[in-house]
Amino acid sequence: MSDLPYIVGNWKMNGLRGMLSEARSIDRASARYPKVQVALTPPATLIHRLHEAMQSIGIGGQDCHAEESGAYTGDLSAQMLKDAGADFVIVGHSERRAVHNETDAMVRGKAEGALAGGLSVIVCVGETEAERDAGKAEEIVAGQVEGSVPRGKGAELRLSVAYEPVWAIGTGRVASVDDVAAMHRNIRAKLVSIYGEAGSGVRILYGGSVKPDNAAELMAADEVGGALVGGASLSAESFMGIVDAASQKVAE
Ligand code: PEP
């Protein structure tokens, strides 16, 4: 697993063909940051087009089914995403957990399906506001990591974990740097308890209203190996501001 900062833009259900020009701008600009690993997860309809047009950045899916194929109307398998040109997939995003009732066990199944299909995987975890207010954030997130990350030989080598407090996603509210660092240490401890020493090599990304003006301090926090970026990834200008902030971390 690379230890370069990993900045991943999640376009969610946004992006028609007209957005290809934005992706091209991101791709061109990313070539100037060889010490930052940059990737986008467009809607599945654009994966192949981006794969063909991009040279510097990774392309991923936003979800996959646990199975390789079958009677699952509307779903996509990891093998299909890979066939379209993806090299990784996000699973367990809080929007999928909330809107599609995905449990930890389902997320783990998807993560293992992703690895079996030849992709790397980003597993998302994060507490709700009520859980944080109840003082249960660390316990909840540790439980999500335990239940959601893939097992099996070498699983940790193609795994990243994204910590995304639900209350910070798309809201403009950002977790404090101290809280982010504390949670990332908590996740690290859980990963080491699951994978042994190899768990210390898994990158842990922060996500939740990351913008160019807060990215540098978040990227500098303990155990933060990159960012999962929603809204700010839809514009090359704001997304590259975050990539630039991540590059400062490498330069330090
Ligand atoms: C996300 O969708 O994973 C996310 C973090 O969104 P935003 O950056 O818009 O909060």
mmCIF file of C-alpha atoms and ligand atoms in Angstrom:
data_model
loop_
_atom_site.group_PDB
_atom_site.id
_atom_site.type_symbol
_atom_site.label_atom_id
_atom_site.label_comp_id
_atom_site.label_asym_id
_atom_site.label_seq_id
_atom_site.Cartn_x
_atom_site.Cartn_y
_atom_site.Cartn_z
ATOM 1 C CA MET A 1 0.000 0.000 0.000
ATOM 2 C CA SER A 2 1.348 3.408 -0.989
ATOM 3 C CA ASP A 3 1.964 5.901 1.778
ATOM 4 C CA LEU A 4 1.412 8.937 -0.446
ATOM 5 C CA PRO A 5 -1.481 11.170 0.641
ATOM 6 C CA TYR A 6 -4.603 9.873 -1.084
ATOM 7 C CA ILE A 7 -7.171 12.447 -2.206
ATOM 8 C CA VAL A 8 -10.362 10.936 -3.570
ATOM 9 C CA GLY A 9 -13.211 12.948 -5.045
ATOM 10 C CA ASN A 10 -16.672 11.406 -4.685
ATOM 11 C CA TRP A 11 -19.014 12.881 -7.269
ATOM 12 C CA LYS A 12 -22.005 11.012 -5.823
ATOM 13 C CA MET A 13 -25.034 11.203 -8.182
ATOM 14 C CA ASN A 14 -23.598 14.178 -10.053
ATOM 15 C CA GLY A 15 -22.029 14.282 -13.476
ATOM 16 C CA LEU A 16 -23.193 14.111 -17.068
ATOM 17 C CA ARG A 17 -20.827 13.999 -20.032
ATOM 18 C CA GLY A 18 -20.331 17.755 -19.719
ATOM 19 C CA MET A 19 -18.390 17.096 -16.494
ATOM 20 C CA LEU A 20 -15.648 15.338 -18.443
ATOM 21 C CA SER A 21 -13.942 18.670 -18.996
ATOM 22 C CA GLU A 22 -13.747 19.186 -15.225
ATOM 23 C CA ALA A 23 -12.238 15.725 -14.841
ATOM 24 C CA ARG A 24 -9.724 16.497 -17.582
ATOM 25 C CA SER A 25 -8.677 19.657 -15.751
ATOM 26 C CA ILE A 26 -8.223 17.646 -12.554
ATOM 27 C CA ASP A 27 -6.233 15.009 -14.418
ATOM 28 C CA ARG A 28 -3.928 17.558 -16.081
ATOM 29 C CA ALA A 29 -3.350 19.465 -12.849
ATOM 30 C CA SER A 30 -2.729 16.263 -10.884
ATOM 31 C CA ALA A 31 0.230 15.445 -13.122
ATOM 32 C CA ARG A 32 2.015 18.299 -11.330
ATOM 33 C CA TYR A 33 1.607 16.494 -7.982
ATOM 34 C CA PRO A 34 3.418 13.169 -8.320
ATOM 35 C CA LYS A 35 3.674 12.896 -4.525
ATOM 36 C CA VAL A 36 -0.118 12.894 -4.077
ATOM 37 C CA GLN A 37 -2.316 10.013 -5.208
ATOM 38 C CA VAL A 38 -5.441 11.530 -6.743
ATOM 39 C CA ALA A 39 -8.621 9.709 -7.749
ATOM 40 C CA LEU A 40 -12.229 10.394 -8.690
ATOM 41 C CA THR A 41 -15.337 8.286 -8.270
ATOM 42 C CA PRO A 42 -17.726 9.529 -10.952
ATOM 43 C CA PRO A 43 -21.182 7.987 -11.381
ATOM 44 C CA ALA A 44 -20.838 4.522 -12.932
ATOM 45 C CA THR A 45 -22.058 5.869 -16.271
ATOM 46 C CA LEU A 46 -18.855 7.893 -16.629
ATOM 47 C CA ILE A 47 -16.285 5.390 -15.380
ATOM 48 C CA HIS A 48 -15.370 4.101 -18.813
ATOM 49 C CA ARG A 49 -15.151 7.556 -20.345
ATOM 50 C CA LEU A 50 -12.931 8.805 -17.543
ATOM 51 C CA HIS A 51 -10.804 5.698 -17.727
ATOM 52 C CA GLU A 52 -10.163 6.368 -21.388
ATOM 53 C CA ALA A 53 -9.479 10.059 -20.932
ATOM 54 C CA MET A 54 -7.440 10.182 -17.708
ATOM 55 C CA GLN A 55 -3.697 9.706 -17.461
ATOM 56 C CA SER A 56 -2.665 10.771 -13.971
ATOM 57 C CA ILE A 57 -5.534 9.902 -11.671
ATOM 58 C CA GLY A 58 -7.266 6.752 -10.444
ATOM 59 C CA ILE A 59 -10.904 6.011 -11.230
ATOM 60 C CA GLY A 60 -13.241 4.269 -8.822
ATOM 61 C CA GLY A 61 -16.825 3.203 -8.308
ATOM 62 C CA GLN A 62 -19.088 4.488 -5.527
ATOM 63 C CA ASP A 63 -20.521 1.101 -4.560
ATOM 64 C CA CYS A 64 -20.566 -2.507 -5.728
ATOM 65 C CA HIS A 65 -22.509 -5.681 -5.094
ATOM 66 C CA ALA A 66 -20.911 -8.440 -3.033
ATOM 67 C CA GLU A 67 -21.523 -11.052 -5.734
ATOM 68 C CA GLU A 68 -19.745 -11.375 -9.042
ATOM 69 C CA SER A 69 -22.911 -11.686 -11.157
ATOM 70 C CA GLY A 70 -26.528 -12.795 -10.910
ATOM 71 C CA ALA A 71 -30.146 -11.707 -10.645
ATOM 72 C CA TYR A 72 -29.566 -8.357 -8.921
ATOM 73 C CA THR A 73 -31.341 -5.840 -11.131
ATOM 74 C CA GLY A 74 -29.723 -2.437 -11.111
ATOM 75 C CA ASP A 75 -26.617 -3.511 -9.213
ATOM 76 C CA LEU A 76 -23.024 -3.584 -10.415
ATOM 77 C CA SER A 77 -20.353 -6.069 -9.440
ATOM 78 C CA ALA A 78 -16.730 -5.281 -8.764
ATOM 79 C CA GLN A 79 -15.834 -7.230 -11.884
ATOM 80 C CA MET A 80 -18.079 -4.933 -13.952
ATOM 81 C CA LEU A 81 -16.511 -1.818 -12.463
ATOM 82 C CA LYS A 82 -13.060 -3.183 -13.188
ATOM 83 C CA ASP A 83 -14.102 -4.079 -16.712
ATOM 84 C CA ALA A 84 -15.262 -0.480 -17.199
ATOM 85 C CA GLY A 85 -11.872 0.814 -16.057
ATOM 86 C CA ALA A 86 -12.176 1.300 -12.292
ATOM 87 C CA ASP A 87 -9.275 0.371 -10.070
ATOM 88 C CA PHE A 88 -11.029 0.772 -6.732
ATOM 89 C CA VAL A 89 -14.459 1.187 -5.174
ATOM 90 C CA ILE A 90 -15.940 2.979 -2.175
ATOM 91 C CA VAL A 91 -18.214 0.853 0.009
ATOM 92 C CA GLY A 92 -20.244 1.659 3.110
ATOM 93 C CA HIS A 93 -20.646 5.379 2.432
ATOM 94 C CA SER A 94 -23.014 6.770 5.061
ATOM 95 C CA GLU A 95 -25.504 7.699 2.343
ATOM 96 C CA ARG A 96 -25.641 4.016 1.343
ATOM 97 C CA ARG A 97 -25.833 2.898 4.958
ATOM 98 C CA ALA A 98 -28.698 5.345 5.655
ATOM 99 C CA VAL A 99 -30.658 5.323 2.399
ATOM 100 C CA HIS A 100 -30.121 1.682 1.421
ATOM 101 C CA ASN A 101 -30.035 0.280 4.960
ATOM 102 C CA GLU A 102 -26.594 -1.227 4.503
ATOM 103 C CA THR A 103 -25.302 -3.012 7.589
ATOM 104 C CA ASP A 104 -21.678 -3.613 8.570
ATOM 105 C CA ALA A 105 -21.995 -7.219 7.414
ATOM 106 C CA MET A 106 -23.252 -6.107 3.999
ATOM 107 C CA VAL A 107 -20.437 -3.586 3.706
ATOM 108 C CA ARG A 108 -17.886 -6.253 4.570
ATOM 109 C CA GLY A 109 -19.417 -8.530 1.924
ATOM 110 C CA LYS A 110 -19.084 -5.765 -0.655
ATOM 111 C CA ALA A 111 -15.508 -5.026 0.413
ATOM 112 C CA GLU A 112 -14.572 -8.685 0.064
ATOM 113 C CA GLY A 113 -16.386 -8.829 -3.286
ATOM 114 C CA ALA A 114 -14.369 -5.802 -4.408
ATOM 115 C CA LEU A 115 -11.066 -7.460 -3.526
ATOM 116 C CA ALA A 116 -12.127 -10.707 -5.188
ATOM 117 C CA GLY A 117 -12.976 -8.689 -8.298
ATOM 118 C CA GLY A 118 -9.483 -7.229 -8.441
ATOM 119 C CA LEU A 119 -10.221 -3.771 -7.046
ATOM 120 C CA SER A 120 -8.824 -1.874 -4.091
ATOM 121 C CA VAL A 121 -11.444 -0.720 -1.632
ATOM 122 C CA ILE A 122 -12.240 2.267 0.563
ATOM 123 C CA VAL A 123 -14.486 1.315 3.497
ATOM 124 C CA CYS A 124 -16.367 4.269 5.011
ATOM 125 C CA VAL A 125 -17.250 4.550 8.677
ATOM 126 C CA GLY A 126 -18.534 7.389 10.831
ATOM 127 C CA GLU A 127 -20.837 8.230 13.698
ATOM 128 C CA THR A 128 -24.057 10.250 13.633
ATOM 129 C CA GLU A 129 -24.439 13.467 15.558
ATOM 130 C CA ALA A 130 -26.625 11.743 18.175
ATOM 131 C CA GLU A 131 -23.974 9.072 18.688
ATOM 132 C CA ARG A 132 -21.273 11.707 19.162
ATOM 133 C CA ASP A 133 -23.445 13.713 21.539
ATOM 134 C CA ALA A 134 -24.018 10.536 23.549
ATOM 135 C CA GLY A 135 -20.241 10.111 23.901
ATOM 136 C CA LYS A 136 -20.308 6.926 21.846
ATOM 137 C CA ALA A 137 -18.476 8.027 18.703
ATOM 138 C CA GLU A 138 -15.289 6.014 19.270
ATOM 139 C CA GLU A 139 -17.162 2.874 20.285
ATOM 140 C CA ILE A 140 -19.529 3.100 17.292
ATOM 141 C CA VAL A 141 -16.755 3.694 14.784
ATOM 142 C CA ALA A 142 -14.553 0.922 16.207
ATOM 143 C CA GLY A 143 -17.550 -1.406 15.893
ATOM 144 C CA GLN A 144 -18.098 -0.351 12.278
ATOM 145 C CA VAL A 145 -14.451 -1.010 11.447
ATOM 146 C CA GLU A 146 -14.609 -4.418 13.130
ATOM 147 C CA GLY A 147 -17.763 -5.340 11.228
ATOM 148 C CA SER A 148 -17.075 -3.767 7.827
ATOM 149 C CA VAL A 149 -13.460 -4.262 6.809
ATOM 150 C CA PRO A 150 -12.569 -7.202 4.567
ATOM 151 C CA ARG A 151 -10.781 -10.260 5.912
ATOM 152 C CA GLY A 152 -8.644 -12.778 4.094
ATOM 153 C CA LYS A 153 -5.027 -13.093 3.085
ATOM 154 C CA GLY A 154 -3.539 -9.722 2.196
ATOM 155 C CA ALA A 155 -6.914 -7.916 2.445
ATOM 156 C CA GLU A 156 -5.304 -4.999 4.271
ATOM 157 C CA LEU A 157 -2.891 -4.388 1.384
ATOM 158 C CA ARG A 158 -5.681 -3.046 -0.862
ATOM 159 C CA LEU A 159 -7.723 -1.383 1.863
ATOM 160 C CA SER A 160 -8.188 2.235 2.913
ATOM 161 C CA VAL A 161 -10.637 3.329 5.601
ATOM 162 C CA ALA A 162 -12.442 6.667 5.362
ATOM 163 C CA TYR A 163 -13.594 8.247 8.607
ATOM 164 C CA GLU A 164 -16.576 10.425 7.735
ATOM 165 C CA PRO A 165 -18.647 11.736 10.633
ATOM 166 C CA VAL A 166 -22.171 11.719 9.233
ATOM 167 C CA TRP A 167 -22.925 15.169 10.630
ATOM 168 C CA ALA A 168 -19.976 16.654 8.705
ATOM 169 C CA ILE A 169 -20.900 15.302 5.266
ATOM 170 C CA GLY A 170 -22.206 17.999 2.957
ATOM 171 C CA THR A 171 -23.044 20.259 5.887
ATOM 172 C CA GLY A 172 -20.087 22.626 5.977
ATOM 173 C CA ARG A 173 -19.420 21.474 9.556
ATOM 174 C CA VAL A 174 -15.990 19.959 10.009
ATOM 175 C CA ALA A 175 -14.774 17.849 12.903
ATOM 176 C CA SER A 176 -12.082 19.550 14.972
ATOM 177 C CA VAL A 177 -8.537 18.547 14.172
ATOM 178 C CA ASP A 178 -8.160 17.072 17.674
ATOM 179 C CA ASP A 179 -11.308 14.972 17.264
ATOM 180 C CA VAL A 180 -10.187 13.788 13.836
ATOM 181 C CA ALA A 181 -6.758 12.804 15.160
ATOM 182 C CA ALA A 182 -8.284 11.006 18.160
ATOM 183 C CA MET A 183 -10.688 9.077 15.944
ATOM 184 C CA HIS A 184 -7.986 8.165 13.455
ATOM 185 C CA ARG A 185 -5.861 6.784 16.336
ATOM 186 C CA ASN A 186 -8.885 4.809 17.493
ATOM 187 C CA ILE A 187 -9.346 3.381 13.984
ATOM 188 C CA ARG A 188 -5.634 2.612 13.734
ATOM 189 C CA ALA A 189 -5.756 0.650 17.002
ATOM 190 C CA LYS A 190 -8.718 -1.337 15.725
ATOM 191 C CA LEU A 191 -7.000 -2.065 12.394
ATOM 192 C CA VAL A 192 -3.893 -3.308 14.214
ATOM 193 C CA SER A 193 -6.060 -5.517 16.418
ATOM 194 C CA ILE A 194 -7.641 -7.017 13.278
ATOM 195 C CA TYR A 195 -4.631 -7.316 10.953
ATOM 196 C CA GLY A 196 -1.711 -7.275 13.370
ATOM 197 C CA GLU A 197 1.238 -5.000 12.514
ATOM 198 C CA ALA A 198 0.057 -4.904 8.872
ATOM 199 C CA GLY A 199 -2.863 -2.785 10.094
ATOM 200 C CA SER A 200 -0.458 0.123 10.583
ATOM 201 C CA GLY A 201 -0.036 0.368 6.793
ATOM 202 C CA VAL A 202 -3.726 0.917 6.014
ATOM 203 C CA ARG A 203 -4.402 4.506 4.980
ATOM 204 C CA ILE A 204 -7.087 6.298 6.946
ATOM 205 C CA LEU A 205 -8.769 9.172 5.096
ATOM 206 C CA TYR A 206 -10.870 11.920 6.608
ATOM 207 C CA GLY A 207 -14.089 13.014 4.903
ATOM 208 C CA GLY A 208 -16.691 15.620 5.766
ATOM 209 C CA SER A 209 -16.782 19.123 4.284
ATOM 210 C CA VAL A 210 -13.096 19.144 3.353
ATOM 211 C CA LYS A 211 -12.350 22.352 1.424
ATOM 212 C CA PRO A 212 -9.172 24.062 0.215
ATOM 213 C CA ASP A 213 -9.142 26.331 3.266
ATOM 214 C CA ASN A 214 -9.359 23.589 5.914
ATOM 215 C CA ALA A 215 -7.508 20.799 4.117
ATOM 216 C CA ALA A 216 -3.972 21.668 5.231
ATOM 217 C CA GLU A 217 -4.702 21.458 8.951
ATOM 218 C CA LEU A 218 -6.758 18.285 8.543
ATOM 219 C CA MET A 219 -4.055 16.634 6.412
ATOM 220 C CA ALA A 220 -1.439 17.506 9.026
ATOM 221 C CA ALA A 221 -3.361 15.716 11.811
ATOM 222 C CA ASP A 222 -2.076 12.497 13.336
ATOM 223 C CA GLU A 223 -2.866 9.367 11.266
ATOM 224 C CA VAL A 224 -4.633 11.301 8.479
ATOM 225 C CA GLY A 225 -3.493 9.736 5.202
ATOM 226 C CA GLY A 226 -5.716 11.686 2.843
ATOM 227 C CA ALA A 227 -9.248 12.889 2.244
ATOM 228 C CA LEU A 228 -12.518 11.698 0.768
ATOM 229 C CA VAL A 229 -14.055 14.800 -0.766
ATOM 230 C CA GLY A 230 -17.652 15.236 -1.873
ATOM 231 C CA GLY A 231 -18.895 18.696 -2.865
ATOM 232 C CA ALA A 232 -15.473 20.246 -3.362
ATOM 233 C CA SER A 233 -14.502 17.556 -5.888
ATOM 234 C CA LEU A 234 -17.047 18.802 -8.415
ATOM 235 C CA SER A 235 -14.861 21.748 -9.357
ATOM 236 C CA ALA A 236 -11.271 21.358 -10.492
ATOM 237 C CA GLU A 237 -10.336 24.595 -8.770
ATOM 238 C CA SER A 238 -11.535 23.590 -5.303
ATOM 239 C CA PHE A 239 -10.458 19.961 -5.623
ATOM 240 C CA MET A 240 -6.953 20.920 -6.698
ATOM 241 C CA GLY A 241 -6.757 23.313 -3.747
ATOM 242 C CA ILE A 242 -7.146 20.241 -1.536
ATOM 243 C CA VAL A 243 -4.584 18.264 -3.544
ATOM 244 C CA ASP A 244 -2.183 21.178 -3.165
ATOM 245 C CA ALA A 245 -2.742 21.229 0.618
ATOM 246 C CA ALA A 246 -1.997 17.494 0.731
ATOM 247 C CA SER A 247 1.226 18.063 -1.180
ATOM 248 C CA GLN A 248 2.386 20.444 1.557
ATOM 249 C CA LYS A 249 2.183 17.555 3.999
ATOM 250 C CA VAL A 250 4.642 15.606 1.848
ATOM 251 C CA ALA A 251 6.915 18.604 1.578
ATOM 252 C CA GLU A 252 7.115 19.021 5.390
HETATM 253 C C1 PEP B 1 -18.557 12.523 0.974
HETATM 254 O O1 PEP B 1 -19.487 12.454 0.202
HETATM 255 O O2 PEP B 1 -17.917 11.485 1.214
HETATM 256 C C2 PEP B 1 -18.227 13.804 1.580
HETATM 257 C C3 PEP B 1 -17.282 13.846 2.472
HETATM 258 O O3 PEP B 1 -18.942 14.895 1.157
HETATM 259 P P1 PEP B 1 -18.601 16.451 1.466
HETATM 260 O O4 PEP B 1 -17.132 16.639 1.191
HETATM 261 O O5 PEP B 1 -19.466 17.209 0.528
HETATM 262 O O6 PEP B 1 -18.917 16.690 2.904
#
